[in-house]
CSV table of C-alpha atoms in Angstrom, one decimal:
chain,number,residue,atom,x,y,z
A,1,UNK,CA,67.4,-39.6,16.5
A,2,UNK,CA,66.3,-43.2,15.9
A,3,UNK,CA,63.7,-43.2,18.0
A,4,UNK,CA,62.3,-40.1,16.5
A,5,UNK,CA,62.9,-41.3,12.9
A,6,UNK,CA,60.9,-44.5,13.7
A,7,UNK,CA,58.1,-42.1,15.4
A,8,UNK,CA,57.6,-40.4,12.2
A,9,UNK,CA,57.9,-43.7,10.2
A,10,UNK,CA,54.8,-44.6,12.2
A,11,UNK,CA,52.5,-42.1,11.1
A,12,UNK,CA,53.6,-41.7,7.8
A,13,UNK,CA,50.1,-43.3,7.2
A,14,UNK,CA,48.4,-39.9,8.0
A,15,UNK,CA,48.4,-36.9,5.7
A,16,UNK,CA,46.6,-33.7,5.1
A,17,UNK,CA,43.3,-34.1,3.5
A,18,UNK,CA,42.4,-37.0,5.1
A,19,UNK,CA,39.6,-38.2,6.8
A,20,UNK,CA,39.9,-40.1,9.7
A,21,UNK,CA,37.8,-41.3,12.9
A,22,UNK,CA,39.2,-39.7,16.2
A,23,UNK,CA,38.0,-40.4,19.8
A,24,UNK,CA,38.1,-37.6,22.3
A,25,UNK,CA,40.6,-37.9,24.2
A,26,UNK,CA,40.4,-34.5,27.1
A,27,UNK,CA,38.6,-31.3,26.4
A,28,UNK,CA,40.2,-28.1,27.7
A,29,UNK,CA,41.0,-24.3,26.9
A,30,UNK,CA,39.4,-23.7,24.3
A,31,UNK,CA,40.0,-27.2,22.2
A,32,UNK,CA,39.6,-30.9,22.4
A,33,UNK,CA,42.3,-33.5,22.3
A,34,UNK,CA,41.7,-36.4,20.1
A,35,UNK,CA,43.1,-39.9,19.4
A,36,UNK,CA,43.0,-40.7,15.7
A,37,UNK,CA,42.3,-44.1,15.3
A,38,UNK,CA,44.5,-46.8,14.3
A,39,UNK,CA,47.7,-44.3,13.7
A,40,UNK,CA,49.1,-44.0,17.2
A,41,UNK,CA,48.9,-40.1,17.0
A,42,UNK,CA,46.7,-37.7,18.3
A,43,UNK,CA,45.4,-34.2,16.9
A,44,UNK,CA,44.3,-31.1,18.1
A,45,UNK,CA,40.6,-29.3,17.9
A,46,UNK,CA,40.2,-26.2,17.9
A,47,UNK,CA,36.7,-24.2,18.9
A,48,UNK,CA,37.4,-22.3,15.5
A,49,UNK,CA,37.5,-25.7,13.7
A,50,UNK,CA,34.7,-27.4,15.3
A,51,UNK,CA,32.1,-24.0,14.8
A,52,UNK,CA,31.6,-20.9,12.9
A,53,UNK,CA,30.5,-19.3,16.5
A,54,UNK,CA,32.7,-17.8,18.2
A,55,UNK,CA,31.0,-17.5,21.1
A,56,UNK,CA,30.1,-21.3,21.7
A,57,UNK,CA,31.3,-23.0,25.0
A,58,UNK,CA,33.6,-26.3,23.2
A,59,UNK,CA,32.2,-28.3,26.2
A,60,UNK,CA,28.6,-28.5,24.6
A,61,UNK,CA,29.7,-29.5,21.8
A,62,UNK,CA,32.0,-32.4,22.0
A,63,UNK,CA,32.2,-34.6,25.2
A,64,UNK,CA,35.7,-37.1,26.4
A,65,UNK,CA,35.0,-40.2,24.7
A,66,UNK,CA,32.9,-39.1,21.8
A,67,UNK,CA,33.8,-40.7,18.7
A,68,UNK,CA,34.3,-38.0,15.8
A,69,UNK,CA,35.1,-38.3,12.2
A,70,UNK,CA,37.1,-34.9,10.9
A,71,UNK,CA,39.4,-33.5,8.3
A,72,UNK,CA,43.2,-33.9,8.8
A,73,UNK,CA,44.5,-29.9,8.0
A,74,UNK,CA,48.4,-30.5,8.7
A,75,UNK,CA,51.3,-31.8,10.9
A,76,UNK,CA,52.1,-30.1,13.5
A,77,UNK,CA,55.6,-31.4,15.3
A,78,UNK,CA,56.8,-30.2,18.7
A,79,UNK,CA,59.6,-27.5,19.7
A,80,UNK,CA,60.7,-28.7,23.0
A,81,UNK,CA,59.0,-32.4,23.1
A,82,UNK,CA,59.6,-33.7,19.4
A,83,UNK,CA,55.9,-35.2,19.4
A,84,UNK,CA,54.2,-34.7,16.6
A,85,UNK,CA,50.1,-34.3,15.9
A,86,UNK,CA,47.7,-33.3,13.3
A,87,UNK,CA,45.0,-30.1,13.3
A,88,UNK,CA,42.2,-31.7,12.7
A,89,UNK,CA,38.8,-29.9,11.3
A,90,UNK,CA,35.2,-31.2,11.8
A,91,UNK,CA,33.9,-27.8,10.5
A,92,UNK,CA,35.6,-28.4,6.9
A,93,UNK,CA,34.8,-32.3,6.6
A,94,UNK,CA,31.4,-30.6,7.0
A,95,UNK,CA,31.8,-28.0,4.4
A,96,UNK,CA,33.4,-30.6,2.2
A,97,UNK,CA,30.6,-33.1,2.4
A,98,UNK,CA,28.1,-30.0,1.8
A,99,UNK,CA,29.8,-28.9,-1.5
A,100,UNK,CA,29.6,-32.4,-2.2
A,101,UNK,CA,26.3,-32.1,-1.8
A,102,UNK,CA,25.4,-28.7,-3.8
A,103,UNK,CA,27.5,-29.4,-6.7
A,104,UNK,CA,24.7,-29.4,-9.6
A,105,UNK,CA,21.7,-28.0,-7.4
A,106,UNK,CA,21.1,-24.6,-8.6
A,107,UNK,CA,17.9,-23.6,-8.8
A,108,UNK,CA,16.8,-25.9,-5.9
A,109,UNK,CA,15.5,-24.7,-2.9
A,110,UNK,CA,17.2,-25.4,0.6
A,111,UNK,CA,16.7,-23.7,4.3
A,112,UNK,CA,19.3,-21.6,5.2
A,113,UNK,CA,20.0,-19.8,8.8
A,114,UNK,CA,21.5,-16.0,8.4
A,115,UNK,CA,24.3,-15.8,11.0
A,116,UNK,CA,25.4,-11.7,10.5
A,117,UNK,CA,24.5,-9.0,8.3
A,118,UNK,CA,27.7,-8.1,5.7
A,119,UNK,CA,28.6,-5.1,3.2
A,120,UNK,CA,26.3,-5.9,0.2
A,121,UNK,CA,24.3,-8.4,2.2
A,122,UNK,CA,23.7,-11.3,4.0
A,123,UNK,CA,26.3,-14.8,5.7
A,124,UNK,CA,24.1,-18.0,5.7
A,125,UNK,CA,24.9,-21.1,6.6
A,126,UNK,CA,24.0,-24.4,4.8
A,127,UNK,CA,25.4,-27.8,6.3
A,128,UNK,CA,28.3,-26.2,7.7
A,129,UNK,CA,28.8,-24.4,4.7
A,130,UNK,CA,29.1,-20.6,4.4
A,131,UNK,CA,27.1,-18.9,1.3
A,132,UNK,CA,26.3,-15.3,0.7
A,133,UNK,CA,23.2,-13.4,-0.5
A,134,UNK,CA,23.0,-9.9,-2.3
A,135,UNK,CA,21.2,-7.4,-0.4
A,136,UNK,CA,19.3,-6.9,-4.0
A,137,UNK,CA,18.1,-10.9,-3.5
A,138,UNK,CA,16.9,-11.1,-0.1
A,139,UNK,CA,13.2,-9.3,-0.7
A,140,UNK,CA,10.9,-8.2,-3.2
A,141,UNK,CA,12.1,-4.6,-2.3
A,142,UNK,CA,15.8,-3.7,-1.4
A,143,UNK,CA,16.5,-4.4,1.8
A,144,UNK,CA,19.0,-1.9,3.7
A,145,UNK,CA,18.6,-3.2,7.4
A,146,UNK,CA,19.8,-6.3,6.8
A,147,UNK,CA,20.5,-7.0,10.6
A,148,UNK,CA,17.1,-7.6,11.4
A,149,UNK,CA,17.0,-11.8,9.1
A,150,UNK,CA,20.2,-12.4,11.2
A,151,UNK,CA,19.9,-16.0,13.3
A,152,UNK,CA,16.3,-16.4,11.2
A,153,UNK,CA,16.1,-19.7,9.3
A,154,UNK,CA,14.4,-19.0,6.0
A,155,UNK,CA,14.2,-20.9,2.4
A,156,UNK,CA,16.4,-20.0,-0.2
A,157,UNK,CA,17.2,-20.7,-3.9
A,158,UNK,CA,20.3,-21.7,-4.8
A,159,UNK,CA,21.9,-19.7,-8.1
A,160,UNK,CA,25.7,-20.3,-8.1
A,161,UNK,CA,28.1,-23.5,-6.7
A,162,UNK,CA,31.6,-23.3,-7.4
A,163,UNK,CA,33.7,-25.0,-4.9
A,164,UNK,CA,36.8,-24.2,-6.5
A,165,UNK,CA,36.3,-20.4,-5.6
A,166,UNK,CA,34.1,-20.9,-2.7
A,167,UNK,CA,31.4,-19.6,-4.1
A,168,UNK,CA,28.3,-20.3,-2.9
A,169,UNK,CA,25.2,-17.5,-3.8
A,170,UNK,CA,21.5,-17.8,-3.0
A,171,UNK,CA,18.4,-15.9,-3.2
A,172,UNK,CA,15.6,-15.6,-0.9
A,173,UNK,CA,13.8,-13.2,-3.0
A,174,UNK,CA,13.3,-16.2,-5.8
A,175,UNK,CA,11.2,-17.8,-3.3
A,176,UNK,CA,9.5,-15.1,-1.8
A,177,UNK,CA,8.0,-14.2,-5.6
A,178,UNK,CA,7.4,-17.7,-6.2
A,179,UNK,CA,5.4,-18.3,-3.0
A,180,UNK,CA,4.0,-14.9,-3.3
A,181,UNK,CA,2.4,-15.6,-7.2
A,182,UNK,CA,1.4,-18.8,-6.3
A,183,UNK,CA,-0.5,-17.5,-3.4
A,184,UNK,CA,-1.9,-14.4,-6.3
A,185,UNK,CA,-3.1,-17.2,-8.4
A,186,UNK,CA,-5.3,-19.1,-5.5
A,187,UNK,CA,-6.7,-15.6,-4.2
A,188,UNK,CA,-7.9,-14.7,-7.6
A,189,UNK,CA,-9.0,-17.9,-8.2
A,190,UNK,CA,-11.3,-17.2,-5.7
A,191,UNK,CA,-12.1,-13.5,-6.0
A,192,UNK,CA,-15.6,-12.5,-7.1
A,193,UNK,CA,-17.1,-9.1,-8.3
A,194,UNK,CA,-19.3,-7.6,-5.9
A,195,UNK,CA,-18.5,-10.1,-3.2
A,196,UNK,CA,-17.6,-8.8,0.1
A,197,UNK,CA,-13.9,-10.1,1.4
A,198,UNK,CA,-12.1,-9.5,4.4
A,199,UNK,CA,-8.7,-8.3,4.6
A,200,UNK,CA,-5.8,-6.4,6.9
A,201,UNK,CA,-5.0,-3.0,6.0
A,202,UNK,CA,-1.2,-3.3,4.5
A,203,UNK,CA,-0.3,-0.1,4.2
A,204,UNK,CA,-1.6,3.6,3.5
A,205,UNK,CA,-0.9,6.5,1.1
A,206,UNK,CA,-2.2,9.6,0.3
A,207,UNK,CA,-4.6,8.2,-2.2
A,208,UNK,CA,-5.5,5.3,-0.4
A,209,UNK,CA,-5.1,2.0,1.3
A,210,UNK,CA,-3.7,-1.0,0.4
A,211,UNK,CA,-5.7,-4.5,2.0
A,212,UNK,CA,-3.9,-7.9,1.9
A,213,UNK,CA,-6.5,-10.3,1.0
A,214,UNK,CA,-4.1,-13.1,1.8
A,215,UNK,CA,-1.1,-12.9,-0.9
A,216,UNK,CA,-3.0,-10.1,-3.0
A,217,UNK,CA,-2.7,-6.5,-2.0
A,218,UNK,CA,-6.1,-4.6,-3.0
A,219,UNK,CA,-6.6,-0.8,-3.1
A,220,UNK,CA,-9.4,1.1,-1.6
A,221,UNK,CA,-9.1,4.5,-3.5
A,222,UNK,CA,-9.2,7.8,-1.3
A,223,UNK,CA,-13.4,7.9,-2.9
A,224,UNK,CA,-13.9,4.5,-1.6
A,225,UNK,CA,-13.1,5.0,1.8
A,226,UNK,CA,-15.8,6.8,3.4
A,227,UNK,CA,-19.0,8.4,2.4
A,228,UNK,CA,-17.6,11.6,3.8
A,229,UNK,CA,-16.1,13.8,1.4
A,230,UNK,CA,-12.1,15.1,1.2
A,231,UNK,CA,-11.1,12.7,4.4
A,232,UNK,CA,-7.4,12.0,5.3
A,233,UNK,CA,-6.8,7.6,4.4
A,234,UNK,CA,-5.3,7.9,8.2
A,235,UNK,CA,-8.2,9.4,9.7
A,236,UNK,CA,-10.1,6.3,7.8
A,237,UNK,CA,-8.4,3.3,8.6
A,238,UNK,CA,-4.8,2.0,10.4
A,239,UNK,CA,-2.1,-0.3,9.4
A,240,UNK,CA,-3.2,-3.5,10.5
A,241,UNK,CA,-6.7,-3.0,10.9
A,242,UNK,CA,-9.1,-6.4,9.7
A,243,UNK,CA,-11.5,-4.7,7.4
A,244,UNK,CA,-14.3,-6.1,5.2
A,245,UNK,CA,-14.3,-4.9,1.5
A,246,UNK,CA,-16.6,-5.2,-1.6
A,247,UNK,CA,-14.4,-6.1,-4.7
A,248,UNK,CA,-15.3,-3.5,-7.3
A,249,UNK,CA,-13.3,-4.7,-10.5
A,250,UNK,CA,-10.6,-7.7,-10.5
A,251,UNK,CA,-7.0,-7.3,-13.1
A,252,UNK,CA,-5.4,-10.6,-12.8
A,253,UNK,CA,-3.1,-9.6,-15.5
A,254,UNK,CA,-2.0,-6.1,-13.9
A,255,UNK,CA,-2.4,-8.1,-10.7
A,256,UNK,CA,-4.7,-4.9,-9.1
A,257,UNK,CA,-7.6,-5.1,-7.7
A,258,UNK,CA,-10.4,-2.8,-6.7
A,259,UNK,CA,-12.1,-2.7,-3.7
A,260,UNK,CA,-14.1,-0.4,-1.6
A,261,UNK,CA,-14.7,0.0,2.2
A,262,UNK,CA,-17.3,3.0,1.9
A,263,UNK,CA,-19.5,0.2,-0.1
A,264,UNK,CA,-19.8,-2.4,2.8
A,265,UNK,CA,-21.2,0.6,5.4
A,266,UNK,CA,-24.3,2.4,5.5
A,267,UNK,CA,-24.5,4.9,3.5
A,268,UNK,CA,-25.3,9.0,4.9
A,269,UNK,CA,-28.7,8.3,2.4
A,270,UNK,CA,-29.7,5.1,3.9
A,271,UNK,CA,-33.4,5.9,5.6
A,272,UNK,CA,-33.0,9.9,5.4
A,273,UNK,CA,-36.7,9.8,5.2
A,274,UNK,CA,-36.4,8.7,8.6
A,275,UNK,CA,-34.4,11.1,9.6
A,276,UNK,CA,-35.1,14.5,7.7
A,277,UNK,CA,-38.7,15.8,6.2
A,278,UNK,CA,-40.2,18.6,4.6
A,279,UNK,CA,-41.2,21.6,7.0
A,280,UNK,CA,-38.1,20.4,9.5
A,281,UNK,CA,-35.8,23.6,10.9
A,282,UNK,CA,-32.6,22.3,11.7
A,283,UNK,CA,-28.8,23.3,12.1
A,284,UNK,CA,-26.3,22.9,9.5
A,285,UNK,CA,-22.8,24.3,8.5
A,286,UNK,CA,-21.8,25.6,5.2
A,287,UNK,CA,-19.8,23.9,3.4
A,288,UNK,CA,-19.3,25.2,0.3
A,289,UNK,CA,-20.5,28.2,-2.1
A,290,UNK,CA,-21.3,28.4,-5.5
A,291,UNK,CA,-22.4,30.9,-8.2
A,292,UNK,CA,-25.9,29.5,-7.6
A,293,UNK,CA,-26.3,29.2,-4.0
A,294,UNK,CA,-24.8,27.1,-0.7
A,295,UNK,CA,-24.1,23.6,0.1
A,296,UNK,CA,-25.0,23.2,3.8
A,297,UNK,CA,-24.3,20.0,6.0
A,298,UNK,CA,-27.1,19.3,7.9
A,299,UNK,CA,-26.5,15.6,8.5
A,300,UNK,CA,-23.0,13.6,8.4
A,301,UNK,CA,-22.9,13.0,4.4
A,302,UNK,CA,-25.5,14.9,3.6
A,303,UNK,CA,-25.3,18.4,1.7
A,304,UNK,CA,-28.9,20.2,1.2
A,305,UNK,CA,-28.9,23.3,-1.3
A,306,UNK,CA,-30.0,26.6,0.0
A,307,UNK,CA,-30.3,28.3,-3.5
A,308,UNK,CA,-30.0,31.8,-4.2
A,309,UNK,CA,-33.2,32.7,-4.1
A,310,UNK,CA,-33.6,30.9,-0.5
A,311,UNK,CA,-30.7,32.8,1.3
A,312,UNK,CA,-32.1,36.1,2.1
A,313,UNK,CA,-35.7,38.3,1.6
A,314,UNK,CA,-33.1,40.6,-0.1
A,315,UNK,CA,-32.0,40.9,-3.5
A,316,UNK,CA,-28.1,38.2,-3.3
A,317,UNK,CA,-26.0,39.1,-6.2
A,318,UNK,CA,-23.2,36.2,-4.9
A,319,UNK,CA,-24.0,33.7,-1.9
A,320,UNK,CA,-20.5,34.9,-0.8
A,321,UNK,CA,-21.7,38.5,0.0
A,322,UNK,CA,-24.6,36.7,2.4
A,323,UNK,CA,-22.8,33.8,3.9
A,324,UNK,CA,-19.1,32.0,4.6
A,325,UNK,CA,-17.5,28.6,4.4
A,326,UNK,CA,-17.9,27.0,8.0
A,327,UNK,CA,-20.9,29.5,8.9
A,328,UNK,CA,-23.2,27.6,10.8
A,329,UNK,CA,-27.0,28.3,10.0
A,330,UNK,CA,-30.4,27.2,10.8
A,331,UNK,CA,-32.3,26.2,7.8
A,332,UNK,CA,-35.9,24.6,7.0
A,333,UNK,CA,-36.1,21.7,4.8
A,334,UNK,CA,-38.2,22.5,1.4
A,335,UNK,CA,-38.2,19.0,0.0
A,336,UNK,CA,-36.2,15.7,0.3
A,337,UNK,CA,-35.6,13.3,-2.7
A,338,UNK,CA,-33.6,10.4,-1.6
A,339,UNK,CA,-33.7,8.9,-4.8
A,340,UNK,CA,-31.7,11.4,-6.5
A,341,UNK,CA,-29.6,13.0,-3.0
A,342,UNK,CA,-31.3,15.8,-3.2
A,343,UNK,CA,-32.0,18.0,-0.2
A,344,UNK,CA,-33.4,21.3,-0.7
A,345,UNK,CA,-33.1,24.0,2.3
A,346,UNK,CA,-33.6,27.6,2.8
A,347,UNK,CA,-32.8,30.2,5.3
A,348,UNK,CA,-35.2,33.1,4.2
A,349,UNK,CA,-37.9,31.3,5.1
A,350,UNK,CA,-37.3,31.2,8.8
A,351,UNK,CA,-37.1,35.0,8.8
A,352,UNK,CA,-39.8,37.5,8.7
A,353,UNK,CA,-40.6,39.4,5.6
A,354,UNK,CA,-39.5,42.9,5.8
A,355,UNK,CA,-42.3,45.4,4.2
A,356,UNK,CA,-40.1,47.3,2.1
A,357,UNK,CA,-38.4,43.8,0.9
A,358,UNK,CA,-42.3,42.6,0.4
A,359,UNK,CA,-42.5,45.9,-2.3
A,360,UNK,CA,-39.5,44.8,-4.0
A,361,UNK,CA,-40.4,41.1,-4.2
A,362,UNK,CA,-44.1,42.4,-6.1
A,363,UNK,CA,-41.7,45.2,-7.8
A,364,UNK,CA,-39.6,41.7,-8.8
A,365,UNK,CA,-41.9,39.9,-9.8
A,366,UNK,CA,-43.8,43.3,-12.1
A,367,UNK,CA,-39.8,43.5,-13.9
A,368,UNK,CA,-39.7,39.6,-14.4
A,369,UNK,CA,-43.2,39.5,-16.1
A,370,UNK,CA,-42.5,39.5,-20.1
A,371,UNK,CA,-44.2,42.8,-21.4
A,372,UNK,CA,-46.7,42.4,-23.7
A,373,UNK,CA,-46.1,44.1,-26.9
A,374,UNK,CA,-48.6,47.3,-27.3
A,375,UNK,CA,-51.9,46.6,-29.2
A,376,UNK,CA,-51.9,49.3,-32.1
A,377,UNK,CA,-55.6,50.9,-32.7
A,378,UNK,CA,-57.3,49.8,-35.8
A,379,UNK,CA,-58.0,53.1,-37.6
A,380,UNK,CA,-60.3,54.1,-40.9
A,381,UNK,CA,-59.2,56.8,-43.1
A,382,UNK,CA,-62.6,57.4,-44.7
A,383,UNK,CA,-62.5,60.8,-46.7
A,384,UNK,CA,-66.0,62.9,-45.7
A,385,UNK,CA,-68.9,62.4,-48.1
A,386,UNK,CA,-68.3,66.5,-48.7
A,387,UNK,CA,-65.0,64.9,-50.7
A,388,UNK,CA,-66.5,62.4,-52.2
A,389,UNK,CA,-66.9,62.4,-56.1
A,390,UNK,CA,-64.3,65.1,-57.0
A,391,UNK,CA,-61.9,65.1,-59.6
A,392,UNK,CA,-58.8,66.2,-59.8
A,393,UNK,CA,-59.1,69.2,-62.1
A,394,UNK,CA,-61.9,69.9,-59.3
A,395,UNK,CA,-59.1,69.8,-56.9
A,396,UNK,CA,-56.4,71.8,-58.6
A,397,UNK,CA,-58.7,73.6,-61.0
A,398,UNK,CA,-57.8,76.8,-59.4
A,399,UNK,CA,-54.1,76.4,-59.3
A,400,UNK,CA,-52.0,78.4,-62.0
A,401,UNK,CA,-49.2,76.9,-63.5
């Protein structure tokens, strides 16, 4: 009992909280023995205390003769052998020194490493140091897969220390929108109407395509895709496609811009003369009717009109009683005005003139002449010479009354 009273006299020196410097003494199932410097005792390891991965091998991370400096947890006295040693902790002298650290940072910015995906979020580690961030702070846009920023090492902004309750909350999505506008600001600080840019197609919608221009997502409406008409954004263009753009109108308050990729291609009108002149038979597709005649595709972007007239010898009441959407026909070219997209067509004059349809034309064109309103015939109403000079008792002279 004396000797064992004196043992624990010796070490009286060493109590929990401390922090002491401990050599490394054997290192073995799981935990490394240590040597505590100057006491006479020796402490115990663990894997748990040296690491917040469980799956580390202990033997990479300390090594027999290493010199360490940890946190003294407790005493631990022996059943069976009456020694006594401390559990030591080089994982909480670490955490320690980090809230040391944090105390009165908020708002500053530190890099983090995400070591698993939790409910409502995300663990990171700082220093040693575990902190936590919302699922509603990691992006710009709520993030549900979480798993996929695990064992990433990101910046993040601090927003709460407060050691007492081990609370410790950051915010990557602070940074992302402060990187993010500050990245805004230069690209429109360098964005010009009418300039041609080059982007990466971001993503696409059904009324369009959004283009990165480097921190600045522009739109390309569905009309400013292609110089064809009613086409699909995904039959134009693919997510991550490089693309060159005109910038049609800049919003640096909204933060929008306007751009357009039909604007930076030749256009369907570019050189028709070239390719289409009057007298030219050629084969189109209808495209679309009207009350006044047919739209007819006769190159790629490029409707002519067959009007009403110009479908048929015969009398056409409605171009739909003649022809149909997707028909494909043979027209000749009556006139092309490239100036105002014009392209005038027309199937009746590729077919012969029926006789009887040649009488109705003349018959047409008798019923469509204004009439002329009838001439009435001058006329005298002279009385014969025989009449003239009589009176009217002359006249009635023999009339009894």
């Amino acid at each position: 009992m004396n000797e064992f009273e004196d043992l624990l006299n010796s070490v009286s020196e060493v109590a929990p909280g401390d922090v002491v410097t401990a050599e490394v003494l054997t290192v073995d199932a799981g935990q490394a023995n240590v040597a505590i410097s100057g006491t006479g005792v020796e402490g115990v390891l663990t894997l748990r205390e040296l690491t917040n991965d469980r799956e580390a091998d202990i033997n990479e991370l300390v090594k027999v003769g290493e010199t360490l400096e940890l946190l003294v947890l407790r005493q631990v006295v022996g059943k069976d052998t009456d020694t006594v040693t401390y559990l030591v902790s080089k994982k909480r002298l670490e955490a320690r020194k980090a809230w040391d650290k944090l105390v009165g940072r908020e708002d500053e910015v530190v890099t983090v490493k995400a070591t698993r995906a939790v409910k409502g979020g995300l663990s990171v580690e700082f220093e040693g140091l575990r902190g936590f961030i919302p699922a509603s702070m990691i992006d710009t846009r709520f993030t549900r897969n979480t798993e996929r920023f695990v064992g990433q090492e990101f910046d993040a902004k601090i927003k709460e220390v407060d050691p007492a309750e081990n609370r410790f909350i950051l915010s990557r999505r602070d940074v992302v929108e402060e990187t993010a506008a500050a990245a805004r600001q230069e690209v429109f600080s360098k964005l010009t109407v009418g300039e041609n840019v080059t982007g990466k197609v971001a993503r696409i919608t059904s009324f369009g395509a959004f283009i990165d221009l480097g921190g600045v997502d522009g739109l390309v409406h569905l009309t400013e895709l292609s110089h064809e008409r009613n086409v699909s954004p995904k039959s134009v263009v693919t997510v991550g496609d490089e693309v060159e753009v005109k910038v049609l109108a800049i919003d640096e308050e909204e933060g929008r811009v306007s751009l357009s990729l039909k604007a930076t291609t030749p256009g369907p009108w570019d050189g028709v003369e070239q390719k289409l002149a009057a007298g030219d038979v050629i084969e189109g597709k209808v495209k679309r009717l009207t009350d006044f005649g047919a739209f007819v595709e006769v190159l790629p972007g490029i409707d002519g009109l067959v009007h009403i007239s110009q479908i048929s010898h015969k009398r056409v009441e409605n171009p739909k009683d003649a022809l149909t959407v997707g028909q494909d026909v043979t027209v000749k070219v009556l006139e092309v005005n490239a100036a105002d997209e014009r392209v005038s067509l027309s199937i009746k004059a590729l077919e012969e003139r029926p006789a009887q349809a040649e009488g109705e034309e003349k018959a047409e064109k008798r019923e469509s002449r204004p009439r002329r309103p009838k001439r009435q015939e001058k006329r005298d109403f002279e009385l014969p010479e025989t009449q003239t000079g009589f009176s009217m008792a002359d006249l009635f002279g023999d009339i009894e009354l």
